[in-house]
Short mmCIF file of C-alpha atoms in Angstrom, two decimals:
data_model
loop_
_atom_site.label_atom_id
_atom_site.label_comp_id
_atom_site.label_asym_id
_atom_site.label_seq_id
_atom_site.Cartn_x
_atom_site.Cartn_y
_atom_site.Cartn_z
CA UNK A 23 109.22 35.28 73.92
CA UNK A 24 106.70 32.66 73.09
CA UNK A 25 103.33 33.75 73.60
CA UNK A 26 100.31 31.38 74.53
CA UNK A 27 97.40 32.25 72.30
CA UNK A 28 94.28 32.65 74.56
CA UNK A 29 90.76 33.85 74.50
CA UNK A 30 88.44 35.60 76.84
CA UNK A 31 85.88 32.70 76.51
CA UNK A 32 88.26 30.34 78.48
CA UNK A 33 88.79 30.02 82.13
CA UNK A 34 90.33 33.10 83.76
CA UNK A 35 90.72 35.53 86.74
CA UNK A 36 88.23 38.34 87.66
CA UNK A 37 88.53 41.00 90.25
CA UNK A 38 85.78 42.63 92.59
CA UNK A 39 85.86 45.82 94.35
CA UNK A 40 87.32 45.94 97.76
CA UNK A 41 87.23 49.13 99.69
CA UNK A 42 88.85 51.78 97.53
CA UNK A 43 90.40 49.22 95.27
CA UNK A 44 90.07 45.84 93.91
CA UNK A 45 90.45 42.10 95.19
CA UNK A 46 91.61 39.69 92.33
CA UNK A 47 90.49 36.08 92.34
CA UNK A 48 91.35 33.06 90.50
CA UNK A 49 88.96 30.98 88.71
CA UNK A 50 87.62 29.08 91.75
CA UNK A 51 86.63 32.60 93.31
CA UNK A 52 89.71 32.29 95.41
CA UNK A 53 91.78 35.51 96.45
CA UNK A 54 95.04 35.80 94.61
CA UNK A 55 98.39 36.84 96.40
CA UNK A 56 102.05 37.19 95.80
CA UNK A 57 103.27 37.55 92.27
CA UNK A 58 99.63 36.58 90.79
CA UNK A 59 98.29 39.44 92.41
CA UNK A 60 101.19 41.82 91.53
CA UNK A 61 100.55 41.03 88.05
CA UNK A 62 97.24 41.91 88.09
CA UNK A 63 97.87 45.15 89.59
CA UNK A 64 100.49 45.78 87.17
CA UNK A 65 98.15 45.55 84.21
CA UNK A 66 96.57 48.78 85.41
CA UNK A 67 93.01 47.48 84.27
CA UNK A 68 90.78 51.08 83.88
CA UNK A 69 88.99 51.14 87.08
CA UNK A 70 85.76 51.66 85.28
CA UNK A 71 85.93 48.34 83.44
CA UNK A 72 83.03 45.82 84.32
CA UNK A 73 83.23 41.84 83.60
CA UNK A 74 86.95 41.88 84.04
CA UNK A 75 88.68 38.67 82.63
CA UNK A 76 92.23 38.18 83.48
CA UNK A 77 94.48 35.66 81.67
CA UNK A 78 95.92 33.25 84.01
CA UNK A 79 99.22 32.93 81.90
CA UNK A 80 101.85 35.46 81.85
CA UNK A 81 102.71 34.81 78.64
CA UNK A 82 99.40 34.98 77.29
CA UNK A 83 99.00 37.28 74.23
CA UNK A 84 95.69 38.79 75.63
CA UNK A 85 96.19 39.78 79.34
CA UNK A 86 92.95 41.15 80.18
CA UNK A 87 89.57 42.28 78.71
CA UNK A 88 86.53 44.20 80.28
CA UNK A 89 83.46 46.39 79.09
CA UNK A 90 83.74 50.16 79.19
CA UNK A 91 81.11 52.68 80.19
CA UNK A 92 79.55 52.35 76.84
CA UNK A 93 79.38 48.56 77.09
CA UNK A 94 81.97 47.82 74.49
CA UNK A 95 84.64 45.03 74.99
CA UNK A 96 88.10 46.60 75.53
CA UNK A 97 91.00 44.60 75.32
CA UNK A 98 94.50 44.63 77.03
CA UNK A 99 97.64 42.71 75.00
CA UNK A 100 100.82 41.86 76.34
CA UNK A 101 103.11 44.93 75.50
CA UNK A 102 105.69 42.51 73.78
CA UNK A 103 103.15 41.05 71.74
CA UNK A 104 101.74 44.17 70.77
CA UNK A 105 105.22 45.61 70.00
CA UNK A 106 105.61 42.62 67.76
CA UNK A 107 101.94 43.30 66.00
CA UNK A 108 102.80 46.81 65.47
CA UNK A 109 106.40 45.90 63.67
CA UNK A 110 104.60 43.35 61.47
CA UNK A 111 101.84 45.94 60.70
CA UNK A 112 104.07 48.67 59.39
CA UNK A 113 106.17 45.73 57.34
CA UNK A 114 103.03 44.83 55.89
CA UNK A 115 102.04 48.64 55.25
CA UNK A 116 105.19 49.19 53.35
CA UNK A 117 104.32 46.42 51.15
CA UNK A 118 100.68 47.82 50.61
CA UNK A 119 102.54 51.26 49.89
CA UNK A 120 104.66 49.72 47.09
CA UNK A 121 101.69 48.29 45.38
CA UNK A 122 99.41 51.44 45.99
CA UNK A 123 100.41 53.26 42.66
CA UNK A 124 99.36 50.54 40.47
CA UNK A 125 96.06 50.20 42.60
CA UNK A 126 95.04 53.76 42.22
CA UNK A 127 95.49 53.34 38.15
CA UNK A 128 92.97 50.52 38.32
CA UNK A 129 90.58 52.45 40.44
CA UNK A 130 90.84 55.36 38.09
CA UNK A 131 89.52 53.04 35.46
CA UNK A 132 86.77 51.79 37.34
CA UNK A 133 85.69 55.51 37.69
CA UNK A 134 85.47 56.06 34.21
CA UNK A 135 82.17 53.75 34.29
CA UNK A 136 78.75 55.82 33.47
CA UNK A 137 76.21 55.78 36.37
CA UNK A 138 76.80 54.37 39.82
CA UNK A 139 77.48 50.69 39.00
CA UNK A 140 79.01 48.43 42.06
CA UNK A 141 82.60 48.88 41.05
CA UNK A 142 82.65 52.67 40.33
CA UNK A 143 80.82 53.41 43.74
CA UNK A 144 83.83 50.97 45.58
CA UNK A 145 86.25 53.26 43.34
CA UNK A 146 84.66 56.44 44.91
CA UNK A 147 84.99 54.94 48.54
CA UNK A 148 88.85 54.19 47.79
CA UNK A 149 89.25 57.66 46.93
CA UNK A 150 87.64 58.82 50.08
CA UNK A 151 89.69 56.47 52.20
CA UNK A 152 92.82 57.66 50.07
CA UNK A 153 91.89 61.41 50.54
CA UNK A 154 90.12 61.66 53.63
CA UNK A 155 91.50 58.99 55.91
CA UNK A 156 88.30 58.00 57.18
CA UNK A 157 88.09 55.06 59.47
CA UNK A 158 86.11 52.16 57.57
CA UNK A 159 83.30 51.59 60.74
CA UNK A 160 80.93 48.66 60.58
CA UNK A 161 77.24 48.56 61.50
CA UNK A 162 77.89 46.61 64.60
CA UNK A 163 80.16 49.35 65.98
CA UNK A 164 77.63 52.34 65.13
CA UNK A 165 74.73 50.58 66.60
CA UNK A 166 76.68 50.43 69.85
CA UNK A 167 77.25 54.07 69.89
CA UNK A 168 80.82 53.68 68.96
CA UNK A 169 80.48 56.46 66.37
CA UNK A 170 80.59 56.24 62.37
CA UNK A 171 83.00 55.44 59.89
CA UNK A 172 82.99 55.81 55.98
CA UNK A 173 80.95 52.60 55.64
CA UNK A 174 78.36 53.65 57.94
CA UNK A 175 77.94 57.44 57.13
CA UNK A 176 74.47 58.55 56.74
CA UNK A 177 73.72 60.87 53.84
CA UNK A 178 73.11 63.95 55.97
CA UNK A 179 76.60 63.65 57.06
CA UNK A 180 77.94 65.02 53.93
CA UNK A 181 77.43 68.29 52.37
CA UNK A 182 78.25 68.81 48.38
CA UNK A 183 79.88 71.83 47.20
CA UNK A 184 79.50 71.88 43.59
CA UNK A 185 81.49 74.92 42.78
CA UNK A 186 84.53 73.38 43.85
CA UNK A 187 83.58 69.75 43.53
CA UNK A 188 84.02 69.54 47.45
CA UNK A 189 82.61 66.99 49.99
CA UNK A 190 82.40 68.19 53.60
CA UNK A 191 81.55 65.49 56.08
CA UNK A 192 80.67 66.07 59.67
CA UNK A 193 79.80 63.31 61.64
CA UNK A 194 80.49 61.71 65.52
CA UNK A 195 83.48 59.47 64.96
CA UNK A 196 85.03 56.89 67.75
CA UNK A 197 84.50 57.58 71.04
CA UNK A 198 81.89 60.12 70.35
CA UNK A 199 84.58 62.71 69.02
CA UNK A 200 83.19 65.32 66.29
CA UNK A 201 84.71 64.76 62.91
CA UNK A 202 85.17 67.45 60.18
CA UNK A 203 86.51 66.19 56.86
CA UNK A 204 86.79 67.78 53.64
CA UNK A 205 87.71 66.10 50.43
CA UNK A 206 88.07 67.99 47.21
CA UNK A 207 88.10 65.26 44.43
CA UNK A 208 86.12 65.79 41.44
CA UNK A 209 86.32 61.94 40.13
CA UNK A 210 84.70 60.98 43.67
CA UNK A 211 82.49 63.87 43.62
CA UNK A 212 80.80 62.80 40.39
CA UNK A 213 79.87 59.51 42.17
CA UNK A 214 78.72 60.65 45.69
CA UNK A 215 76.77 63.23 44.51
CA UNK A 216 73.89 60.82 43.20
CA UNK A 217 74.28 58.69 46.30
CA UNK A 218 73.47 61.62 48.25
CA UNK A 219 70.56 62.63 46.32
CA UNK A 220 68.88 59.43 46.23
CA UNK A 221 65.40 59.00 47.72
CA UNK A 222 65.64 55.63 49.21
CA UNK A 223 68.02 54.53 52.32
CA UNK A 224 70.26 56.46 54.60
CA UNK A 225 73.33 55.10 54.32
CA UNK A 226 75.63 57.06 52.08
CA UNK A 227 77.55 54.31 50.17
CA UNK A 228 75.65 52.59 47.75
CA UNK A 229 75.47 51.31 44.07
CA UNK A 230 72.81 51.25 41.42
CA UNK A 231 71.98 48.28 39.34
CA UNK A 232 68.88 48.01 37.33
CA UNK A 233 67.52 51.21 38.70
CA UNK A 234 67.63 49.63 42.06
CA UNK A 235 70.10 50.95 44.74
CA UNK A 236 71.85 48.58 47.15
CA UNK A 237 74.17 49.77 50.10
CA UNK A 238 77.75 48.74 50.42
CA UNK A 239 79.41 47.83 53.79
CA UNK A 240 82.96 47.63 55.12
CA UNK A 241 83.48 44.17 53.95
CA UNK A 242 82.76 45.10 50.32
CA UNK A 243 85.08 47.88 50.70
CA UNK A 244 87.83 45.99 52.13
CA UNK A 245 87.42 43.36 49.74
CA UNK A 246 87.72 45.79 46.91
CA UNK A 247 90.99 47.28 48.22
CA UNK A 248 92.44 43.60 48.40
CA UNK A 249 91.19 43.01 44.76
CA UNK A 250 92.69 46.46 43.32
CA UNK A 251 96.08 46.73 45.67
CA UNK A 252 97.03 43.61 47.41
CA UNK A 253 95.42 40.72 49.20
CA UNK A 254 96.58 41.77 52.64
CA UNK A 255 95.36 45.49 52.40
CA UNK A 256 92.50 46.76 54.66
CA UNK A 257 91.01 50.26 55.07
CA UNK A 258 93.06 51.37 58.09
CA UNK A 259 96.27 50.94 55.89
CA UNK A 260 95.59 54.27 54.42
CA UNK A 261 95.61 55.98 57.58
CA UNK A 262 98.76 54.24 58.94
CA UNK A 263 100.63 54.76 55.41
CA UNK A 264 99.50 58.54 55.01
CA UNK A 265 100.07 59.01 58.72
CA UNK A 266 103.85 58.02 58.39
CA UNK A 267 104.08 59.91 55.06
CA UNK A 268 102.84 63.11 56.65
CA UNK A 269 105.15 62.62 59.79
CA UNK A 270 108.17 61.94 57.29
CA UNK A 271 107.29 65.36 55.54
CA UNK A 272 106.89 67.39 58.89
CA UNK A 273 110.09 66.14 60.17
CA UNK A 274 112.15 66.85 56.98
CA UNK A 275 111.03 70.30 57.00
CA UNK A 276 112.67 70.99 60.23
CA UNK A 277 115.55 73.16 59.88
CA UNK A 278 118.90 71.23 60.22
CA UNK A 279 120.51 73.94 61.98
CA UNK A 280 118.03 73.99 65.05
CA UNK A 281 118.34 70.16 65.52
CA UNK A 282 119.28 70.25 69.29
CA UNK A 283 118.12 67.40 71.31
CA UNK A 284 115.29 69.63 72.82
CA UNK A 285 114.54 70.98 69.45
CA UNK A 286 114.37 67.30 68.08
CA UNK A 287 112.00 66.33 70.82
CA UNK A 288 109.63 69.51 70.34
CA UNK A 289 109.57 68.74 66.52
CA UNK A 290 108.58 65.18 66.94
CA UNK A 291 105.92 66.33 69.41
CA UNK A 292 104.70 69.21 66.95
CA UNK A 293 104.66 66.51 64.23
CA UNK A 294 102.43 64.06 66.25
CA UNK A 295 100.09 66.94 66.95
CA UNK A 296 99.79 67.59 63.21
CA UNK A 297 99.18 63.89 62.39
CA UNK A 298 96.77 63.54 65.19
CA UNK A 299 94.69 66.47 64.02
CA UNK A 300 94.38 64.95 60.35
CA UNK A 301 93.64 61.51 61.79
CA UNK A 302 91.12 62.74 64.38
CA UNK A 303 93.26 60.96 67.05
CA UNK A 304 95.37 62.09 70.06
CA UNK A 305 99.19 62.64 69.56
CA UNK A 306 99.67 59.64 71.81
CA UNK A 307 97.66 57.08 69.49
CA UNK A 308 99.26 58.91 66.27
CA UNK A 309 102.51 57.98 67.37
CA UNK A 310 101.88 54.40 68.91
CA UNK A 311 99.30 53.07 66.45
CA UNK A 312 99.82 55.06 63.10
CA UNK A 313 103.27 56.42 62.60
CA UNK A 314 106.09 54.22 61.28
CA UNK A 315 108.51 54.45 64.54
CA UNK A 316 111.41 54.26 61.97
CA UNK A 317 110.58 57.66 60.57
CA UNK A 318 111.24 59.06 64.14
CA UNK A 319 114.50 57.11 64.91
CA UNK A 320 115.97 58.30 61.52
CA UNK A 321 115.12 61.99 62.22
CA UNK A 322 116.80 61.78 65.38
CA UNK A 323 119.93 60.20 63.56
CA UNK A 324 119.73 63.21 60.91
CA UNK A 325 118.19 61.15 58.05
CA UNK A 326 114.87 62.44 56.69
CA UNK A 327 113.40 63.23 52.93
CA UNK A 328 114.48 66.71 52.90
CA UNK A 329 115.80 66.26 49.53
CA UNK A 330 112.83 65.14 47.97
CA UNK A 331 111.02 68.36 49.98
CA UNK A 332 113.56 70.68 48.33
CA UNK A 333 112.48 69.68 44.87
CA UNK A 334 108.68 69.70 44.99
CA UNK A 335 108.01 71.22 48.23
CA UNK A 336 106.01 69.99 51.25
CA UNK A 337 102.42 69.78 49.84
CA UNK A 338 100.39 66.52 49.78
CA UNK A 339 97.39 67.99 48.25
CA UNK A 340 98.80 68.12 44.57
CA UNK A 341 98.23 64.56 42.96
CA UNK A 342 101.21 65.02 40.97
CA UNK A 343 103.57 65.59 43.89
CA UNK A 344 102.29 63.30 46.58
CA UNK A 345 103.56 60.03 44.70
CA UNK A 346 107.09 61.54 44.67
CA UNK A 347 106.94 62.42 48.28
CA UNK A 348 105.59 58.88 48.92
CA UNK A 349 108.22 57.16 46.93
CA UNK A 350 110.92 59.11 49.08
CA UNK A 351 109.29 57.86 52.22
CA UNK A 352 109.22 54.30 50.81
CA UNK A 353 112.86 54.53 49.97
CA UNK A 354 113.63 56.02 53.19
CA UNK A 355 112.03 53.10 55.33
CA UNK A 356 113.30 50.14 53.03
CA UNK A 357 116.80 51.34 51.90
CA UNK A 358 118.01 53.04 55.09
#
C-alpha cells in the first residue's frame, strides 16, 4: 500500500459530542456520513481525547491525533504503516546489535579518563542505558508531567550503595508509573558518584570542565551513541534489543517436552510479562513495540537459542556471558 504523508497541521476532520456518542464533521463543519463516518468510528479514537484531528485520506500514514487528559498530543497511525515501521525498526536494531560490541569497547576507553569530563560522563550514561534499560526522557516531556527518563533524572532519584558499587533509581516514569531500577556497575558508579554529590544543579547527568559543571541532555546522549556505535542508533534501541534478547532467552528455557500449542501460548504470555517487568511496561506494549516478533515465530516453529543456553546458562547479568547470548540471538534472527 502506498501511503500519503500527512500532518495534523493541515485541514482535517474532527468530532464533537452528540448524546452518548460523537458526531464526525468534515473540514467545513458538515456532518460526515456513509463510509467516511464508518472509517472515523473504526479508528476507535479514545473518548477522552480533546482537540481531535482526523485525516481526510484513508491512505494517510497518520490517521488521527488528539490531546489526552494530561494535555499531551497522542497519535493514531495507519495500522499497515505502523507495521511497516516496526519491521524497519527491528531490521535497524539488528544492525545496531551487530555493532554494539565494538561500541562498548570504545565506551570503556572513555571511562578510563580521570575526573568527570564530558566523554566519561556520556560513557556512564551509555552504561546505564545498556544495563538499566532506561527511557532517555527529555525536558519538555518531564515539564508536561510525562515522567522522567535517564536524561532528566534528578540527583535525589538515585541512591548509591558504596559497598556493592550499586545504584538504586526510584522515580516516576512514563504515564506516572513508579519505576525502580537497580544497576550494579563499578565503572558507571565511579562517575555517577561525583555527579550525585555535586552541590550545584538538580539534574543527575552532568560533566565537569575547568571545575565547572554542565548538564547533559538527551540530544547529547543520542549523539554519543551514534558516534560510538552507529549513525542510526538511538537510546530506545537498547530497550528494543535487550527486550528481544530477554524474550529469546526465556523462550529457549521452555522444556521442549511440554511445547503443546497451549503450553507455547502460555510460555509466550509468561515471557512477555517477564520482559514487561524489566522494561516497566505492560505485556501488550512489550510484545507490540519491543520484542522482535520473529523470536516468537521461531519459537512456535521449535527454533530457539537453547544450544547457547546449555553451554553457559540463562543469566544476562554476567558480563562475560551476555555477549555470547546476544550473538546467539543475532544469529537466530539473521540466519534462520
